[in-house]
Amino acid sequence: MTVTPSSVSLEALEALDLDPAFALHRGGKMEIRSTVPVRDAGDLALAYTPGVARVCSAIADEPELAKDYTWISNVVAVVSDGTAVLGLGDIGPAAAMPVMEGKALLFKEFAGVDAVPICLDCTGVDELVETVVRLAPSFGGINLEDISAPRCFEVEARLREILDIPVFHDDQHGTAIVTLAALKNAARLTGRSLGELRVVVAGAGASGIAVSRFLLDAGVGDIAVADSKGIVHEGRDGLNPVKQALARDSNRAGLRGSTEEALAGADVFVGLSGSTVSEEAIASMAPDSIVFALSNPTPEVRPEVAARYARVVATGRSDFPNQINNVLAFPGVFRGAMDVRATTITENMKVAAAEALAAVVGDDLAADHVIPSPFDERVAPAVIAAVSAQARADGVARL
């Protein structure tokens, strides 16, 4: 066997470790720990052979017992192909691993869910689906992450059809849940219903399309969605099937042109694009406007600039008020679904999660507090309870 030496010198590693982010990531952010002792031969005989054979035989006769006598019912696969990582784009599976480790860490820290980061060296829809299906017997849920659009829609849809465990693309649904929760409270603060709002969404990737769909289903009055070529509308050339469907269901006002043109008189801006929006465009919005500039690390408009004109301003960053962060949703959604061994995550379960999140704010509602902090200890229990109850109501719970 030929061993290829590392191309990174010890001196280079030491220099990188001067950066606290690199120092924290040295050796990875996770480890596996046993939950039972192995102190003597008796323990070994129960944890491994011969005791383990009795458990294996029982599971072979009744496969559902695996959910009771292995860790499956409490473990999620965090799966990515590295094609749409954060704001970094298509950086590949190896470079995606720190993000997937981070996601797995958040599952554990915020909802006690064990998660395994899996970065796949394939990008074709058929390959991704087949690989995840083959891995699925080892997991109680599948969290898809950072898979580029429009492939991500088909990958998720096909996996949901094949598998009888929760499959959830967090870039789509986690973002949508938290955005709806924040918008419900922002609308309440400004004395409006969702049906009165005209929304402009910048970004027609996975999160932009999912958020737009979710808000429309929740009863938002009208939504215009823009991609890099302008507003998505019926009759526009070059739209893929996903955008064609969105064009049919959105933009009732028949807007054309750019994001900034569409913002004139709009009530809400939701930024999920990585682009920039001028101060003048924000100033042109309706009175008591709501600005969710969610791109990370650089919001579409600086929050202090947006605050000159908007009643409510939110970002995706932790160093500004109103952080719209997926960590508010996905740990509790999976915990709630897995606690009742749900076969899927329904639209109603996602709505229940959003409503539970919004309710946590309660009487503390203010312009700088339309969404709870990820560190609010009420968040996960509220989401877990709502999702579990809705799974039972929807008939998808097995417990």
Tab-separated table of C-alpha atoms in Angstrom:
chain	number	residue	atom	x	y	z
A	1	MET	CA	0.000	0.000	0.000
A	2	THR	CA	1.306	3.438	-0.934
A	3	VAL	CA	0.904	6.107	1.743
A	4	THR	CA	0.476	9.644	0.455
A	5	PRO	CA	2.048	12.171	2.813
A	6	SER	CA	-0.024	15.119	3.975
A	7	SER	CA	0.507	18.247	1.907
A	8	VAL	CA	-0.044	20.409	5.005
A	9	SER	CA	2.981	20.980	7.205
A	10	LEU	CA	2.937	20.983	10.987
A	11	GLU	CA	3.905	24.645	10.908
A	12	ALA	CA	0.915	25.447	8.699
A	13	LEU	CA	-1.411	23.602	11.064
A	14	GLU	CA	-0.018	25.500	14.034
A	15	ALA	CA	-0.587	28.766	12.192
A	16	LEU	CA	-4.194	27.815	11.413
A	17	ASP	CA	-4.772	26.915	15.059
A	18	LEU	CA	-4.101	30.521	16.023
A	19	ASP	CA	-7.562	31.222	14.631
A	20	PRO	CA	-10.036	30.166	17.384
A	21	ALA	CA	-12.437	28.721	14.785
A	22	PHE	CA	-9.732	26.351	13.543
A	23	ALA	CA	-8.651	25.539	17.102
A	24	LEU	CA	-12.219	24.587	18.028
A	25	HIS	CA	-12.558	22.349	14.963
A	26	ARG	CA	-9.249	20.520	15.494
A	27	GLY	CA	-10.088	16.803	15.557
A	28	GLY	CA	-13.738	17.470	14.738
A	29	LYS	CA	-16.651	18.489	16.956
A	30	MET	CA	-18.092	15.036	17.729
A	31	GLU	CA	-17.312	11.646	19.183
A	32	ILE	CA	-19.132	8.365	19.880
A	33	ARG	CA	-19.634	7.332	23.502
A	34	SER	CA	-21.088	4.128	24.901
A	35	THR	CA	-24.231	4.210	27.022
A	36	VAL	CA	-23.540	0.940	28.865
A	37	PRO	CA	-20.526	-0.125	30.936
A	38	VAL	CA	-18.104	-2.837	29.869
A	39	ARG	CA	-16.321	-3.483	33.169
A	40	ASP	CA	-15.955	-7.243	33.162
A	41	ALA	CA	-16.678	-10.448	31.258
A	42	GLY	CA	-20.318	-10.388	32.304
A	43	ASP	CA	-20.849	-6.931	30.815
A	44	LEU	CA	-19.027	-7.982	27.664
A	45	ALA	CA	-21.183	-11.081	27.320
A	46	LEU	CA	-24.338	-8.937	27.415
A	47	ALA	CA	-23.173	-6.041	25.252
A	48	TYR	CA	-21.539	-8.292	22.678
A	49	THR	CA	-21.405	-12.042	22.198
A	50	PRO	CA	-23.244	-14.182	23.218
A	51	GLY	CA	-25.988	-11.878	24.568
A	52	VAL	CA	-26.215	-9.717	21.475
A	53	ALA	CA	-27.179	-12.759	19.386
A	54	ARG	CA	-30.490	-13.126	21.254
A	55	VAL	CA	-31.353	-9.512	20.448
A	56	CYS	CA	-30.338	-9.918	16.795
A	57	SER	CA	-32.480	-13.024	16.432
A	58	ALA	CA	-35.493	-11.267	17.938
A	59	ILE	CA	-35.071	-8.352	15.533
A	60	ALA	CA	-34.730	-10.749	12.594
A	61	ASP	CA	-38.105	-12.210	13.543
A	62	GLU	CA	-39.680	-8.800	14.250
A	63	PRO	CA	-37.771	-5.927	12.553
A	64	GLU	CA	-39.730	-3.221	14.418
A	65	LEU	CA	-37.911	-4.274	17.602
A	66	ALA	CA	-34.821	-2.519	16.223
A	67	LYS	CA	-36.455	0.759	17.223
A	68	ASP	CA	-36.601	-0.425	20.845
A	69	TYR	CA	-33.369	-2.367	21.180
A	70	THR	CA	-30.914	-0.277	19.130
A	71	TRP	CA	-30.197	3.436	18.910
A	72	ILE	CA	-32.110	3.790	15.615
A	73	SER	CA	-35.139	5.547	17.100
A	74	ASN	CA	-32.931	8.377	18.379
A	75	VAL	CA	-30.483	8.892	15.528
A	76	VAL	CA	-30.683	11.073	12.414
A	77	ALA	CA	-28.474	11.014	9.330
A	78	VAL	CA	-27.370	14.518	8.347
A	79	VAL	CA	-26.769	14.072	4.620
A	80	SER	CA	-25.163	16.450	2.131
A	81	ASP	CA	-23.458	16.295	-1.228
A	82	GLY	CA	-21.658	19.602	-0.605
A	83	THR	CA	-23.226	21.439	-3.536
A	84	ALA	CA	-24.828	24.372	-1.680
A	85	VAL	CA	-22.949	24.832	1.584
A	86	LEU	CA	-23.924	27.927	3.576
A	87	GLY	CA	-23.015	30.900	1.410
A	88	LEU	CA	-20.002	29.076	0.004
A	89	GLY	CA	-21.716	27.203	-2.819
A	90	ASP	CA	-20.487	23.975	-4.388
A	91	ILE	CA	-17.404	23.238	-2.274
A	92	GLY	CA	-17.688	19.439	-2.266
A	93	PRO	CA	-18.348	16.782	0.370
A	94	ALA	CA	-15.081	17.017	2.317
A	95	ALA	CA	-15.363	20.763	2.807
A	96	ALA	CA	-19.014	20.344	3.815
A	97	MET	CA	-18.154	18.094	6.757
A	98	PRO	CA	-17.557	20.878	9.340
A	99	VAL	CA	-21.070	22.177	8.662
A	100	MET	CA	-22.629	18.710	8.904
A	101	GLU	CA	-20.753	18.087	12.160
A	102	GLY	CA	-22.098	21.394	13.415
A	103	LYS	CA	-25.628	20.399	12.471
A	104	ALA	CA	-25.239	17.096	14.291
A	105	LEU	CA	-23.940	18.935	17.342
A	106	LEU	CA	-27.013	21.198	17.349
A	107	PHE	CA	-29.346	18.202	17.157
A	108	LYS	CA	-27.759	16.856	20.325
A	109	GLU	CA	-27.412	20.114	22.227
A	110	PHE	CA	-30.903	21.469	21.572
A	111	ALA	CA	-33.086	18.337	21.524
A	112	GLY	CA	-31.011	15.369	22.678
A	113	VAL	CA	-31.108	13.763	19.236
A	114	ASP	CA	-28.039	11.796	18.150
A	115	ALA	CA	-27.007	12.618	14.588
A	116	VAL	CA	-24.345	11.318	12.213
A	117	PRO	CA	-22.865	13.617	9.535
A	118	ILE	CA	-22.668	11.896	6.151
A	119	CYS	CA	-21.128	13.684	3.168
A	120	LEU	CA	-21.659	11.826	-0.095
A	121	ASP	CA	-19.323	11.892	-3.077
A	122	CYS	CA	-22.114	11.889	-5.644
A	123	THR	CA	-24.434	14.570	-6.981
A	124	GLY	CA	-26.803	12.819	-9.377
A	125	VAL	CA	-30.400	12.590	-8.155
A	126	ASP	CA	-30.597	8.842	-8.755
A	127	GLU	CA	-27.284	8.232	-6.976
A	128	LEU	CA	-28.232	10.369	-3.982
A	129	VAL	CA	-31.622	8.730	-3.590
A	130	GLU	CA	-30.261	5.208	-3.959
A	131	THR	CA	-27.435	5.841	-1.492
A	132	VAL	CA	-29.682	7.326	1.177
A	133	VAL	CA	-32.221	4.526	0.764
A	134	ARG	CA	-29.454	1.970	1.310
A	135	LEU	CA	-28.296	3.819	4.448
A	136	ALA	CA	-31.788	4.357	5.853
A	137	PRO	CA	-32.123	1.114	7.892
A	138	SER	CA	-29.520	2.525	10.296
A	139	PHE	CA	-31.466	5.695	11.088
A	140	GLY	CA	-34.737	6.959	12.500
A	141	GLY	CA	-34.759	10.075	10.328
A	142	ILE	CA	-32.996	11.729	7.391
A	143	ASN	CA	-32.035	15.417	7.487
A	144	LEU	CA	-31.003	16.579	4.017
A	145	GLU	CA	-28.636	19.521	4.040
A	146	ASP	CA	-26.968	21.879	1.587
A	147	ILE	CA	-28.066	20.126	-1.610
A	148	SER	CA	-28.485	22.599	-4.441
A	149	ALA	CA	-31.779	23.436	-6.116
A	150	PRO	CA	-33.633	22.261	-8.086
A	151	ARG	CA	-32.207	18.759	-7.463
A	152	CYS	CA	-32.985	19.001	-3.753
A	153	PHE	CA	-36.736	19.072	-4.415
A	154	GLU	CA	-36.715	15.820	-6.359
A	155	VAL	CA	-34.316	14.117	-3.942
A	156	GLU	CA	-36.533	14.905	-0.979
A	157	ALA	CA	-39.771	14.032	-2.758
A	158	ARG	CA	-38.490	10.643	-3.886
A	159	LEU	CA	-37.063	9.781	-0.471
A	160	ARG	CA	-40.318	10.749	1.238
A	161	GLU	CA	-42.185	8.444	-1.112
A	162	ILE	CA	-39.848	5.487	-0.555
A	163	LEU	CA	-39.019	5.705	3.154
A	164	ASP	CA	-41.318	5.355	6.162
A	165	ILE	CA	-39.234	7.597	8.423
A	166	PRO	CA	-39.096	11.409	8.608
A	167	VAL	CA	-37.232	12.997	5.689
A	168	PHE	CA	-36.685	16.738	6.018
A	169	HIS	CA	-34.657	19.137	3.893
A	170	ASP	CA	-33.765	21.734	6.510
A	171	ASP	CA	-32.699	24.432	4.044
A	172	GLN	CA	-36.294	24.382	2.835
A	173	HIS	CA	-38.516	23.543	5.757
A	174	GLY	CA	-36.513	24.688	8.773
A	175	THR	CA	-36.130	28.114	7.207
A	176	ALA	CA	-39.816	28.223	6.306
A	177	ILE	CA	-40.984	27.279	9.806
A	178	VAL	CA	-38.916	29.933	11.570
A	179	THR	CA	-39.750	32.601	8.979
A	180	LEU	CA	-43.480	31.985	9.350
A	181	ALA	CA	-43.226	32.109	13.144
A	182	ALA	CA	-41.408	35.443	13.025
A	183	LEU	CA	-43.789	36.860	10.413
A	184	LYS	CA	-46.854	35.880	12.455
A	185	ASN	CA	-45.503	37.857	15.387
A	186	ALA	CA	-44.338	40.787	13.264
A	187	ALA	CA	-47.796	41.008	11.711
A	188	ARG	CA	-49.388	40.866	15.171
A	189	LEU	CA	-47.087	43.644	16.369
A	190	THR	CA	-48.069	45.880	13.465
A	191	GLY	CA	-51.780	45.117	13.730
A	192	ARG	CA	-52.133	43.252	10.449
A	193	SER	CA	-53.234	39.789	9.396
A	194	LEU	CA	-51.128	37.593	7.129
A	195	GLY	CA	-53.763	38.028	4.439
A	196	GLU	CA	-53.139	41.779	4.327
A	197	LEU	CA	-49.426	41.435	3.607
A	198	ARG	CA	-47.687	41.820	0.265
A	199	VAL	CA	-44.343	40.064	0.456
A	200	VAL	CA	-41.255	40.229	-1.751
A	201	VAL	CA	-38.815	37.297	-1.497
A	202	ALA	CA	-35.320	37.698	-2.917
A	203	GLY	CA	-33.980	34.285	-3.812
A	204	ALA	CA	-35.552	31.388	-5.687
A	205	GLY	CA	-33.313	28.585	-4.479
A	206	ALA	CA	-34.329	25.852	-2.042
A	207	SER	CA	-35.069	28.139	0.899
A	208	GLY	CA	-36.627	30.941	-1.146
A	209	ILE	CA	-39.089	28.645	-2.893
A	210	ALA	CA	-39.938	26.683	0.255
A	211	VAL	CA	-40.488	29.838	2.315
A	212	SER	CA	-42.677	31.336	-0.399
A	213	ARG	CA	-44.781	28.183	-0.673
A	214	PHE	CA	-45.157	27.914	3.100
A	215	LEU	CA	-46.185	31.558	3.486
A	216	LEU	CA	-48.710	31.265	0.661
A	217	ASP	CA	-50.217	28.158	2.256
A	218	ALA	CA	-50.378	30.035	5.576
A	219	GLY	CA	-52.558	32.693	3.976
A	220	VAL	CA	-50.177	35.529	3.079
A	221	GLY	CA	-51.956	37.880	0.679
A	222	ASP	CA	-49.449	37.952	-2.163
A	223	ILE	CA	-45.817	37.040	-2.734
A	224	ALA	CA	-43.487	38.048	-5.528
A	225	VAL	CA	-40.319	35.971	-5.751
A	226	ALA	CA	-37.185	37.190	-7.496
A	227	ASP	CA	-34.130	35.315	-8.716
A	228	SER	CA	-30.991	36.734	-10.303
A	229	LYS	CA	-32.962	37.607	-13.461
A	230	GLY	CA	-35.797	39.421	-11.699
A	231	ILE	CA	-39.327	38.610	-10.628
A	232	VAL	CA	-40.536	35.090	-11.388
A	233	HIS	CA	-43.705	35.465	-13.425
A	234	GLU	CA	-45.760	33.466	-15.881
A	235	GLY	CA	-44.476	33.731	-19.413
A	236	ARG	CA	-40.874	34.430	-18.424
A	237	ASP	CA	-38.441	32.448	-20.528
A	238	GLY	CA	-35.983	29.958	-19.073
A	239	LEU	CA	-37.882	28.945	-15.922
A	240	ASN	CA	-37.287	25.397	-14.673
A	241	PRO	CA	-40.390	23.346	-13.759
A	242	VAL	CA	-40.187	24.311	-10.073
A	243	LYS	CA	-40.135	28.026	-10.881
A	244	GLN	CA	-42.863	27.598	-13.489
A	245	ALA	CA	-45.121	26.124	-10.831
A	246	LEU	CA	-44.241	28.943	-8.433
A	247	ALA	CA	-45.003	31.523	-11.131
A	248	ARG	CA	-48.516	30.092	-11.484
A	249	ASP	CA	-49.197	30.271	-7.748
A	250	SER	CA	-47.582	33.597	-6.792
A	251	ASN	CA	-47.285	37.208	-7.943
A	252	ARG	CA	-50.994	37.920	-8.173
A	253	ALA	CA	-50.126	41.574	-8.750
A	254	GLY	CA	-48.388	40.591	-12.010
A	255	LEU	CA	-45.149	42.367	-11.124
A	256	ARG	CA	-42.181	42.378	-13.500
A	257	GLY	CA	-38.665	43.740	-13.156
A	258	SER	CA	-36.259	43.652	-10.217
A	259	THR	CA	-36.512	42.952	-6.509
A	260	GLU	CA	-36.041	46.641	-5.740
A	261	GLU	CA	-38.822	47.671	-8.091
A	262	ALA	CA	-41.159	45.152	-6.479
A	263	LEU	CA	-40.393	46.527	-3.005
A	264	ALA	CA	-42.160	49.826	-3.697
A	265	GLY	CA	-45.197	49.743	-1.405
A	266	ALA	CA	-44.501	46.180	-0.199
A	267	ASP	CA	-45.173	45.255	3.432
A	268	VAL	CA	-42.513	42.572	3.829
A	269	PHE	CA	-39.066	41.809	2.425
A	270	VAL	CA	-37.553	38.355	2.920
A	271	GLY	CA	-33.955	38.060	1.738
A	272	LEU	CA	-32.631	34.578	0.970
A	273	SER	CA	-30.392	35.393	-1.948
A	274	GLY	CA	-26.971	36.696	-0.938
A	275	SER	CA	-27.652	39.804	-3.025
A	276	THR	CA	-27.855	43.396	-1.816
A	277	VAL	CA	-30.827	45.732	-1.561
A	278	SER	CA	-30.393	49.500	-1.518
A	279	GLU	CA	-31.483	51.816	1.258
A	280	GLU	CA	-33.741	53.581	-1.236
A	281	ALA	CA	-35.609	50.358	-1.977
A	282	ILE	CA	-36.233	49.716	1.735
A	283	ALA	CA	-37.365	53.331	2.137
A	284	SER	CA	-39.934	52.791	-0.630
A	285	MET	CA	-41.754	50.046	1.291
A	286	ALA	CA	-45.115	50.584	3.015
A	287	PRO	CA	-45.360	52.126	6.495
A	288	ASP	CA	-44.657	49.686	9.370
A	289	SER	CA	-42.711	47.493	6.966
A	290	ILE	CA	-41.049	44.218	7.967
A	291	VAL	CA	-37.534	43.379	6.762
A	292	PHE	CA	-36.081	39.888	7.139
A	293	ALA	CA	-32.571	40.144	5.631
A	294	LEU	CA	-31.542	36.542	6.203
A	295	SER	CA	-28.451	35.929	4.065
A	296	ASN	CA	-25.352	34.965	6.036
A	297	PRO	CA	-22.840	36.222	6.834
A	298	THR	CA	-23.809	39.432	4.998
A	299	PRO	CA	-27.492	40.452	5.137
A	300	GLU	CA	-29.036	41.922	1.985
A	301	VAL	CA	-29.276	45.235	3.819
A	302	ARG	CA	-27.550	46.268	7.012
A	303	PRO	CA	-30.022	46.022	9.910
A	304	GLU	CA	-29.212	49.507	11.205
A	305	VAL	CA	-30.005	50.884	7.753
A	306	ALA	CA	-33.249	48.911	7.444
A	307	ALA	CA	-34.288	50.048	10.935
A	308	ARG	CA	-34.459	53.659	9.719
A	309	TYR	CA	-37.583	52.735	7.773
A	310	ALA	CA	-38.873	49.333	8.921
A	311	ARG	CA	-40.845	48.601	12.093
A	312	VAL	CA	-39.345	45.107	12.426
A	313	VAL	CA	-35.907	43.991	11.254
A	314	ALA	CA	-34.561	40.441	11.494
A	315	THR	CA	-31.415	38.742	10.220
A	316	GLY	CA	-29.901	35.280	10.267
A	317	ARG	CA	-27.068	36.434	12.538
A	318	SER	CA	-26.702	35.952	16.273
A	319	ASP	CA	-25.181	39.400	16.861
A	320	PHE	CA	-28.392	41.277	15.956
A	321	PRO	CA	-31.904	41.066	17.457
A	322	ASN	CA	-34.483	38.716	15.928
A	323	GLN	CA	-32.222	35.947	14.703
A	324	ILE	CA	-34.176	33.759	12.285
A	325	ASN	CA	-32.180	30.568	12.670
A	326	ASN	CA	-33.130	27.032	11.654
A	327	VAL	CA	-31.854	25.723	14.987
A	328	LEU	CA	-35.119	26.998	16.449
A	329	ALA	CA	-36.960	24.392	14.385
A	330	PHE	CA	-35.150	21.289	13.186
A	331	PRO	CA	-34.047	19.735	16.515
A	332	GLY	CA	-37.542	19.938	17.976
A	333	VAL	CA	-39.244	18.884	14.756
A	334	PHE	CA	-37.195	15.688	14.571
A	335	ARG	CA	-37.444	15.004	18.304
A	336	GLY	CA	-41.210	15.441	18.191
A	337	ALA	CA	-41.580	13.245	15.112
A	338	MET	CA	-39.264	10.534	16.386
A	339	ASP	CA	-40.784	10.455	19.873
A	340	VAL	CA	-44.019	9.172	18.317
A	341	ARG	CA	-42.190	7.245	15.554
A	342	ALA	CA	-43.859	9.256	12.835
A	343	THR	CA	-43.644	7.856	9.331
A	344	THR	CA	-43.244	11.314	7.808
A	345	ILE	CA	-43.305	15.036	8.604
A	346	THR	CA	-46.560	16.510	7.346
A	347	GLU	CA	-47.323	20.090	6.367
A	348	ASN	CA	-49.542	20.348	9.438
A	349	MET	CA	-46.634	19.300	11.659
A	350	LYS	CA	-44.525	22.113	10.202
A	351	VAL	CA	-47.319	24.626	10.758
A	352	ALA	CA	-47.699	23.389	14.345
A	353	ALA	CA	-43.972	23.938	14.882
A	354	ALA	CA	-44.229	27.502	13.560
A	355	GLU	CA	-47.232	28.284	15.739
A	356	ALA	CA	-45.491	26.864	18.810
A	357	LEU	CA	-42.415	28.976	18.124
A	358	ALA	CA	-44.474	32.118	17.695
A	359	ALA	CA	-46.371	31.402	20.913
A	360	VAL	CA	-43.164	31.211	22.959
A	361	VAL	CA	-42.737	34.981	22.475
A	362	GLY	CA	-46.189	35.594	23.921
A	363	ASP	CA	-46.629	38.878	25.804
A	364	ASP	CA	-42.932	39.715	25.390
A	365	LEU	CA	-43.602	40.701	21.781
A	366	ALA	CA	-41.613	43.760	20.697
A	367	ALA	CA	-39.984	45.105	17.558
A	368	ASP	CA	-36.688	43.539	18.619
A	369	HIS	CA	-38.317	40.324	19.867
A	370	VAL	CA	-40.597	38.691	17.303
A	371	ILE	CA	-38.833	35.326	17.540
A	372	PRO	CA	-37.350	33.623	20.607
A	373	SER	CA	-33.647	33.093	21.119
A	374	PRO	CA	-32.225	29.657	20.245
A	375	PHE	CA	-31.089	29.561	23.877
A	376	ASP	CA	-34.593	30.068	25.269
A	377	GLU	CA	-35.167	26.803	27.120
A	378	ARG	CA	-38.884	26.880	26.286
A	379	VAL	CA	-38.302	26.513	22.540
A	380	ALA	CA	-37.472	22.834	22.086
A	381	PRO	CA	-40.154	21.510	24.490
A	382	ALA	CA	-42.803	23.679	22.815
A	383	VAL	CA	-41.884	22.513	19.304
A	384	ILE	CA	-41.538	18.870	20.367
A	385	ALA	CA	-44.962	18.804	22.020
A	386	ALA	CA	-46.671	20.535	19.082
A	387	VAL	CA	-45.115	18.275	16.459
A	388	SER	CA	-45.841	15.071	18.381
A	389	ALA	CA	-49.460	16.065	18.955
A	390	GLN	CA	-49.949	16.997	15.321
A	391	ALA	CA	-48.380	13.745	14.131
A	392	ARG	CA	-50.971	11.855	16.153
A	393	ALA	CA	-53.756	14.096	14.833
A	394	ASP	CA	-52.572	13.516	11.255
A	395	GLY	CA	-52.481	9.744	11.736
A	396	VAL	CA	-48.762	9.345	10.983
A	397	ALA	CA	-47.643	8.434	14.530
A	398	ARG	CA	-46.877	4.832	15.440
A	399	LEU	CA	-46.756	5.487	19.198
